[in-house]
Amino acid sequence: MAQYFEVHPRNPQRRALSQAAEILRSDGLVAYPTDSCFALGCRVGNKDGLERIRTIRRLDQHHHFTLVCRNFSELGQLVVVNNAVFRAIKAATPGSYTFILPATKEVPRRLLHPKKKTVGVRIPDHVTAQALLDTLDEPLLSSTLLLPEQQEPMTNGWDIKQRLDGEVDAVIDSGDCGTEPTTVVDFSDDEPEIVRYGAGDPGLFE
């Protein structure tokens, strides 16, 4: 049975976040809110968590997973960013964007696009997501909580708890959550290409 943590949207309770972080450290899978929908998250090195996300969302081997980071320093350890790309991304973060970039050797190969050797990264602009990352003290491997039979991502924490009880280990609910997935910008060839229009203003990259 999934644990359910209801936290304050502006000042999330440290005890609840510590419990959720401990679940993640024990290779658990957590549903948590971001500025662009709920997401499924686990530790980057959690192989079982990765496969559980694939199963829940019915994802193929070509799906780009996202590494969710606290800040630019953390992001820079996971992807290769030249000066021009750095400036473009810096201007848009934190925010509702996912950037596809060449991965560094810090990223496990199983998370990379099989041909491009790229991975998605983002820095969320959301109090609870940032507080969870701070408590965990490492990035999260994440994917938007969009179930295969649904047209739109789930946005209600208690509904997620009921729908995915037994498939996730915890749900963090702070009430405030985005309702639209991130805008995805592919920087793998240096020039930005918008591959999904979402919550982030695409005008910064067009």
PDB file of N, CA and C in Angstrom, residues 73-141:
ATOM      1  N   SER A  73      24.164  23.706 -11.125  1.00  0.00           N
ATOM      2  CA  SER A  73      25.380  22.978 -10.772  1.00  0.00           C
ATOM      3  C   SER A  73      25.167  21.468 -10.871  1.00  0.00           C
ATOM      4  N   GLU A  74      24.041  21.008 -10.363  1.00  0.00           N
ATOM      5  CA  GLU A  74      23.708  19.591 -10.417  1.00  0.00           C
ATOM      6  C   GLU A  74      23.458  19.147 -11.852  1.00  0.00           C
ATOM      7  N   LEU A  75      22.736  19.991 -12.605  1.00  0.00           N
ATOM      8  CA  LEU A  75      22.440  19.682 -14.007  1.00  0.00           C
ATOM      9  C   LEU A  75      23.733  19.538 -14.818  1.00  0.00           C
ATOM     10  N   GLY A  76      24.705  20.419 -14.545  1.00  0.00           N
ATOM     11  CA  GLY A  76      25.948  20.418 -15.302  1.00  0.00           C
ATOM     12  C   GLY A  76      26.796  19.178 -15.100  1.00  0.00           C
ATOM     13  N   GLN A  77      26.540  18.418 -14.033  1.00  0.00           N
ATOM     14  CA  GLN A  77      27.259  17.175 -13.805  1.00  0.00           C
ATOM     15  C   GLN A  77      26.704  16.029 -14.644  1.00  0.00           C
ATOM     16  N   LEU A  78      25.500  16.220 -15.189  1.00  0.00           N
ATOM     17  CA  LEU A  78      24.805  15.132 -15.873  1.00  0.00           C
ATOM     18  C   LEU A  78      24.767  15.274 -17.392  1.00  0.00           C
ATOM     19  N   VAL A  79      24.885  16.509 -17.884  1.00  0.00           N
ATOM     20  CA  VAL A  79      24.809  16.737 -19.334  1.00  0.00           C
ATOM     21  C   VAL A  79      25.909  17.691 -19.778  1.00  0.00           C
ATOM     22  N   VAL A  80      26.225  17.611 -21.065  1.00  0.00           N
ATOM     23  CA  VAL A  80      27.237  18.481 -21.666  1.00  0.00           C
ATOM     24  C   VAL A  80      26.543  19.742 -22.173  1.00  0.00           C
ATOM     25  N   VAL A  81      26.985  20.905 -21.677  1.00  0.00           N
ATOM     26  CA  VAL A  81      26.343  22.173 -22.020  1.00  0.00           C
ATOM     27  C   VAL A  81      27.419  23.165 -22.464  1.00  0.00           C
ATOM     28  N   ASN A  82      27.373  23.592 -23.737  1.00  0.00           N
ATOM     29  CA  ASN A  82      28.331  24.613 -24.180  1.00  0.00           C
ATOM     30  C   ASN A  82      27.836  25.998 -23.767  1.00  0.00           C
ATOM     31  N   ASN A  83      28.622  27.019 -24.034  1.00  0.00           N
ATOM     32  CA  ASN A  83      28.304  28.362 -23.532  1.00  0.00           C
ATOM     33  C   ASN A  83      26.992  28.915 -24.069  1.00  0.00           C
ATOM     34  N   ALA A  84      26.760  28.725 -25.380  1.00  0.00           N
ATOM     35  CA  ALA A  84      25.530  29.260 -25.980  1.00  0.00           C
ATOM     36  C   ALA A  84      24.294  28.564 -25.413  1.00  0.00           C
ATOM     37  N   VAL A  85      24.372  27.253 -25.293  1.00  0.00           N
ATOM     38  CA  VAL A  85      23.255  26.490 -24.742  1.00  0.00           C
ATOM     39  C   VAL A  85      23.063  26.835 -23.264  1.00  0.00           C
ATOM     40  N   PHE A  86      24.174  27.013 -22.563  1.00  0.00           N
ATOM     41  CA  PHE A  86      24.108  27.387 -21.145  1.00  0.00           C
ATOM     42  C   PHE A  86      23.287  28.656 -20.964  1.00  0.00           C
ATOM     43  N   ARG A  87      23.581  29.668 -21.755  1.00  0.00           N
ATOM     44  CA  ARG A  87      22.868  30.945 -21.620  1.00  0.00           C
ATOM     45  C   ARG A  87      21.382  30.777 -21.905  1.00  0.00           C
ATOM     46  N   ALA A  88      21.062  29.987 -22.935  1.00  0.00           N
ATOM     47  CA  ALA A  88      19.660  29.804 -23.314  1.00  0.00           C
ATOM     48  C   ALA A  88      18.878  29.076 -22.224  1.00  0.00           C
ATOM     49  N   ILE A  89      19.481  28.036 -21.683  1.00  0.00           N
ATOM     50  CA  ILE A  89      18.801  27.253 -20.656  1.00  0.00           C
ATOM     51  C   ILE A  89      18.724  28.024 -19.343  1.00  0.00           C
ATOM     52  N   LYS A  90      19.809  28.719 -19.021  1.00  0.00           N
ATOM     53  CA  LYS A  90      19.852  29.475 -17.767  1.00  0.00           C
ATOM     54  C   LYS A  90      18.718  30.496 -17.696  1.00  0.00           C
ATOM     55  N   ALA A  91      18.405  31.089 -18.851  1.00  0.00           N
ATOM     56  CA  ALA A  91      17.350  32.107 -18.894  1.00  0.00           C
ATOM     57  C   ALA A  91      15.959  31.512 -18.667  1.00  0.00           C
ATOM     58  N   ALA A  92      15.838  30.201 -18.820  1.00  0.00           N
ATOM     59  CA  ALA A  92      14.518  29.571 -18.743  1.00  0.00           C
ATOM     60  C   ALA A  92      14.339  28.685 -17.510  1.00  0.00           C
ATOM     61  N   THR A  93      15.326  28.693 -16.624  1.00  0.00           N
ATOM     62  CA  THR A  93      15.222  27.825 -15.455  1.00  0.00           C
ATOM     63  C   THR A  93      15.357  28.632 -14.163  1.00  0.00           C
ATOM     64  N   PRO A  94      14.686  28.182 -13.084  1.00  0.00           N
ATOM     65  CA  PRO A  94      13.806  27.007 -13.058  1.00  0.00           C
ATOM     66  C   PRO A  94      12.498  27.288 -13.811  1.00  0.00           C
ATOM     67  N   GLY A  95      11.879  26.236 -14.307  1.00  0.00           N
ATOM     68  CA  GLY A  95      10.660  26.422 -15.076  1.00  0.00           C
ATOM     69  C   GLY A  95      10.161  25.121 -15.674  1.00  0.00           C
ATOM     70  N   SER A  96       9.073  25.228 -16.429  1.00  0.00           N
ATOM     71  CA  SER A  96       8.375  24.050 -16.969  1.00  0.00           C
ATOM     72  C   SER A  96       8.948  23.623 -18.320  1.00  0.00           C
ATOM     73  N   TYR A  97      10.243  23.332 -18.310  1.00  0.00           N
ATOM     74  CA  TYR A  97      10.939  22.890 -19.520  1.00  0.00           C
ATOM     75  C   TYR A  97      11.721  21.616 -19.224  1.00  0.00           C
ATOM     76  N   THR A  98      11.810  20.755 -20.242  1.00  0.00           N
ATOM     77  CA  THR A  98      12.746  19.641 -20.228  1.00  0.00           C
ATOM     78  C   THR A  98      13.695  19.839 -21.398  1.00  0.00           C
ATOM     79  N   PHE A  99      14.997  19.721 -21.124  1.00  0.00           N
ATOM     80  CA  PHE A  99      16.008  19.922 -22.163  1.00  0.00           C
ATOM     81  C   PHE A  99      16.707  18.589 -22.458  1.00  0.00           C
ATOM     82  N   ILE A 100      16.774  18.250 -23.730  1.00  0.00           N
ATOM     83  CA  ILE A 100      17.458  17.031 -24.153  1.00  0.00           C
ATOM     84  C   ILE A 100      18.872  17.403 -24.580  1.00  0.00           C
ATOM     85  N   LEU A 101      19.846  16.784 -23.912  1.00  0.00           N
ATOM     86  CA  LEU A 101      21.252  17.130 -24.115  1.00  0.00           C
ATOM     87  C   LEU A 101      22.115  15.874 -24.069  1.00  0.00           C
ATOM     88  N   PRO A 102      23.336  15.946 -24.646  1.00  0.00           N
ATOM     89  CA  PRO A 102      24.260  14.811 -24.539  1.00  0.00           C
ATOM     90  C   PRO A 102      24.597  14.549 -23.071  1.00  0.00           C
ATOM     91  N   ALA A 103      24.551  13.286 -22.680  1.00  0.00           N
ATOM     92  CA  ALA A 103      24.799  12.922 -21.285  1.00  0.00           C
ATOM     93  C   ALA A 103      26.288  12.796 -20.999  1.00  0.00           C
ATOM     94  N   THR A 104      26.662  13.057 -19.748  1.00  0.00           N
ATOM     95  CA  THR A 104      28.027  12.802 -19.298  1.00  0.00           C
ATOM     96  C   THR A 104      28.123  11.339 -18.846  1.00  0.00           C
ATOM     97  N   LYS A 105      29.324  10.939 -18.458  1.00  0.00           N
ATOM     98  CA  LYS A 105      29.539   9.568 -18.003  1.00  0.00           C
ATOM     99  C   LYS A 105      28.926   9.305 -16.631  1.00  0.00           C
ATOM    100  N   GLU A 106      28.422  10.374 -15.993  1.00  0.00           N
ATOM    101  CA  GLU A 106      27.764  10.214 -14.694  1.00  0.00           C
ATOM    102  C   GLU A 106      26.399   9.539 -14.828  1.00  0.00           C
ATOM    103  N   VAL A 107      25.845   9.535 -16.044  1.00  0.00           N
ATOM    104  CA  VAL A 107      24.496   9.013 -16.267  1.00  0.00           C
ATOM    105  C   VAL A 107      24.576   7.543 -16.697  1.00  0.00           C
ATOM    106  N   PRO A 108      23.872   6.645 -16.011  1.00  0.00           N
ATOM    107  CA  PRO A 108      23.872   5.239 -16.412  1.00  0.00           C
ATOM    108  C   PRO A 108      23.405   5.059 -17.857  1.00  0.00           C
ATOM    109  N   ARG A 109      24.044   4.151 -18.577  1.00  0.00           N
ATOM    110  CA  ARG A 109      23.740   3.966 -19.996  1.00  0.00           C
ATOM    111  C   ARG A 109      22.293   3.564 -20.240  1.00  0.00           C
ATOM    112  N   ARG A 110      21.707   2.853 -19.293  1.00  0.00           N
ATOM    113  CA  ARG A 110      20.331   2.399 -19.488  1.00  0.00           C
ATOM    114  C   ARG A 110      19.342   3.556 -19.559  1.00  0.00           C
ATOM    115  N   LEU A 111      19.744   4.759 -19.117  1.00  0.00           N
ATOM    116  CA  LEU A 111      18.856   5.918 -19.145  1.00  0.00           C
ATOM    117  C   LEU A 111      18.985   6.716 -20.441  1.00  0.00           C
ATOM    118  N   LEU A 112      19.979   6.402 -21.249  1.00  0.00           N
ATOM    119  CA  LEU A 112      20.256   7.188 -22.444  1.00  0.00           C
ATOM    120  C   LEU A 112      19.417   6.733 -23.632  1.00  0.00           C
ATOM    121  N   HIS A 113      19.138   7.701 -24.529  1.00  0.00           N
ATOM    122  CA  HIS A 113      18.555   7.332 -25.810  1.00  0.00           C
ATOM    123  C   HIS A 113      19.547   6.400 -26.502  1.00  0.00           C
ATOM    124  N   PRO A 114      19.089   5.228 -26.989  1.00  0.00           N
ATOM    125  CA  PRO A 114      20.030   4.214 -27.487  1.00  0.00           C
ATOM    126  C   PRO A 114      20.910   4.665 -28.648  1.00  0.00           C
ATOM    127  N   LYS A 115      20.447   5.594 -29.450  1.00  0.00           N
ATOM    128  CA  LYS A 115      21.243   6.050 -30.598  1.00  0.00           C
ATOM    129  C   LYS A 115      21.946   7.374 -30.327  1.00  0.00           C
ATOM    130  N   LYS A 116      21.235   8.308 -29.729  1.00  0.00           N
ATOM    131  CA  LYS A 116      21.776   9.661 -29.567  1.00  0.00           C
ATOM    132  C   LYS A 116      22.639   9.830 -28.318  1.00  0.00           C
ATOM    133  N   LYS A 117      22.503   8.908 -27.352  1.00  0.00           N
ATOM    134  CA  LYS A 117      23.228   9.014 -26.072  1.00  0.00           C
ATOM    135  C   LYS A 117      22.888  10.311 -25.344  1.00  0.00           C
ATOM    136  N   THR A 118      21.626  10.670 -25.421  1.00  0.00           N
ATOM    137  CA  THR A 118      21.141  11.892 -24.780  1.00  0.00           C
ATOM    138  C   THR A 118      20.204  11.530 -23.631  1.00  0.00           C
ATOM    139  N   VAL A 119      19.921  12.538 -22.809  1.00  0.00           N
ATOM    140  CA  VAL A 119      18.984  12.360 -21.707  1.00  0.00           C
ATOM    141  C   VAL A 119      18.276  13.688 -21.477  1.00  0.00           C
ATOM    142  N   GLY A 120      17.078  13.638 -20.919  1.00  0.00           N
ATOM    143  CA  GLY A 120      16.353  14.855 -20.589  1.00  0.00           C
ATOM    144  C   GLY A 120      16.721  15.341 -19.196  1.00  0.00           C
ATOM    145  N   VAL A 121      16.794  16.653 -19.023  1.00  0.00           N
ATOM    146  CA  VAL A 121      17.069  17.247 -17.708  1.00  0.00           C
ATOM    147  C   VAL A 121      16.129  18.431 -17.488  1.00  0.00           C
ATOM    148  N   ARG A 122      15.832  18.694 -16.222  1.00  0.00           N
ATOM    149  CA  ARG A 122      15.016  19.873 -15.914  1.00  0.00           C
ATOM    150  C   ARG A 122      15.247  20.326 -14.489  1.00  0.00           C
ATOM    151  N   ILE A 123      14.927  21.603 -14.256  1.00  0.00           N
ATOM    152  CA  ILE A 123      14.969  22.199 -12.922  1.00  0.00           C
ATOM    153  C   ILE A 123      13.576  22.764 -12.652  1.00  0.00           C
ATOM    154  N   PRO A 124      12.786  22.126 -11.797  1.00  0.00           N
ATOM    155  CA  PRO A 124      11.398  22.560 -11.608  1.00  0.00           C
ATOM    156  C   PRO A 124      11.288  23.834 -10.785  1.00  0.00           C
ATOM    157  N   ASP A 125      10.265  24.596 -11.073  1.00  0.00           N
ATOM    158  CA  ASP A 125       9.942  25.800 -10.300  1.00  0.00           C
ATOM    159  C   ASP A 125       8.737  25.470  -9.429  1.00  0.00           C
ATOM    160  N   HIS A 126       8.985  24.653  -8.405  1.00  0.00           N
ATOM    161  CA  HIS A 126       7.896  24.163  -7.561  1.00  0.00           C
ATOM    162  C   HIS A 126       8.444  23.903  -6.171  1.00  0.00           C
ATOM    163  N   VAL A 127       7.802  24.486  -5.155  1.00  0.00           N
ATOM    164  CA  VAL A 127       8.324  24.443  -3.785  1.00  0.00           C
ATOM    165  C   VAL A 127       8.479  23.012  -3.288  1.00  0.00           C
ATOM    166  N   THR A 128       7.455  22.184  -3.464  1.00  0.00           N
ATOM    167  CA  THR A 128       7.509  20.821  -2.928  1.00  0.00           C
ATOM    168  C   THR A 128       8.535  19.976  -3.656  1.00  0.00           C
ATOM    169  N   ALA A 129       8.580  20.096  -4.981  1.00  0.00           N
ATOM    170  CA  ALA A 129       9.570  19.336  -5.746  1.00  0.00           C
ATOM    171  C   ALA A 129      10.986  19.722  -5.338  1.00  0.00           C
ATOM    172  N   GLN A 130      11.236  21.016  -5.187  1.00  0.00           N
ATOM    173  CA  GLN A 130      12.564  21.471  -4.786  1.00  0.00           C
ATOM    174  C   GLN A 130      12.897  21.017  -3.357  1.00  0.00           C
ATOM    175  N   ALA A 131      11.921  21.056  -2.465  1.00  0.00           N
ATOM    176  CA  ALA A 131      12.152  20.620  -1.091  1.00  0.00           C
ATOM    177  C   ALA A 131      12.466  19.129  -1.031  1.00  0.00           C
ATOM    178  N   LEU A 132      11.800  18.339  -1.861  1.00  0.00           N
ATOM    179  CA  LEU A 132      12.083  16.902  -1.917  1.00  0.00           C
ATOM    180  C   LEU A 132      13.501  16.650  -2.428  1.00  0.00           C
ATOM    181  N   LEU A 133      13.893  17.373  -3.474  1.00  0.00           N
ATOM    182  CA  LEU A 133      15.245  17.232  -4.014  1.00  0.00           C
ATOM    183  C   LEU A 133      16.299  17.632  -2.981  1.00  0.00           C
ATOM    184  N   ASP A 134      16.029  18.693  -2.249  1.00  0.00           N
ATOM    185  CA  ASP A 134      16.961  19.137  -1.201  1.00  0.00           C
ATOM    186  C   ASP A 134      17.100  18.083  -0.111  1.00  0.00           C
ATOM    187  N   THR A 135      15.973  17.499   0.281  1.00  0.00           N
ATOM    188  CA  THR A 135      15.981  16.492   1.340  1.00  0.00           C
ATOM    189  C   THR A 135      16.701  15.229   0.879  1.00  0.00           C
ATOM    190  N   LEU A 136      16.449  14.819  -0.357  1.00  0.00           N
ATOM    191  CA  LEU A 136      17.089  13.622  -0.904  1.00  0.00           C
ATOM    192  C   LEU A 136      18.573  13.863  -1.161  1.00  0.00           C
ATOM    193  N   ASP A 137      18.920  15.099  -1.540  1.00  0.00           N
ATOM    194  CA  ASP A 137      20.298  15.515  -1.800  1.00  0.00           C
ATOM    195  C   ASP A 137      20.899  14.821  -3.029  1.00  0.00           C
ATOM    196  N   GLU A 138      20.073  14.609  -4.035  1.00  0.00           N
ATOM    197  CA  GLU A 138      20.529  14.061  -5.313  1.00  0.00           C
ATOM    198  C   GLU A 138      19.402  14.211  -6.333  1.00  0.00           C
ATOM    199  N   PRO A 139      19.715  14.103  -7.635  1.00  0.00           N
ATOM    200  CA  PRO A 139      18.666  14.234  -8.656  1.00  0.00           C
ATOM    201  C   PRO A 139      17.691  13.056  -8.597  1.00  0.00           C
ATOM    202  N   LEU A 140      16.549  13.246  -9.240  1.00  0.00           N
ATOM    203  CA  LEU A 140      15.554  12.187  -9.379  1.00  0.00           C
ATOM    204  C   LEU A 140      15.416  11.780 -10.837  1.00  0.00           C
ATOM    205  N   LEU A 141      15.298  10.500 -11.070  1.00  0.00           N
ATOM    206  CA  LEU A 141      14.899  10.003 -12.384  1.00  0.00           C
ATOM    207  C   LEU A 141      13.381  10.089 -12.434  1.00  0.00           C
TER     208      LEU A 141
END
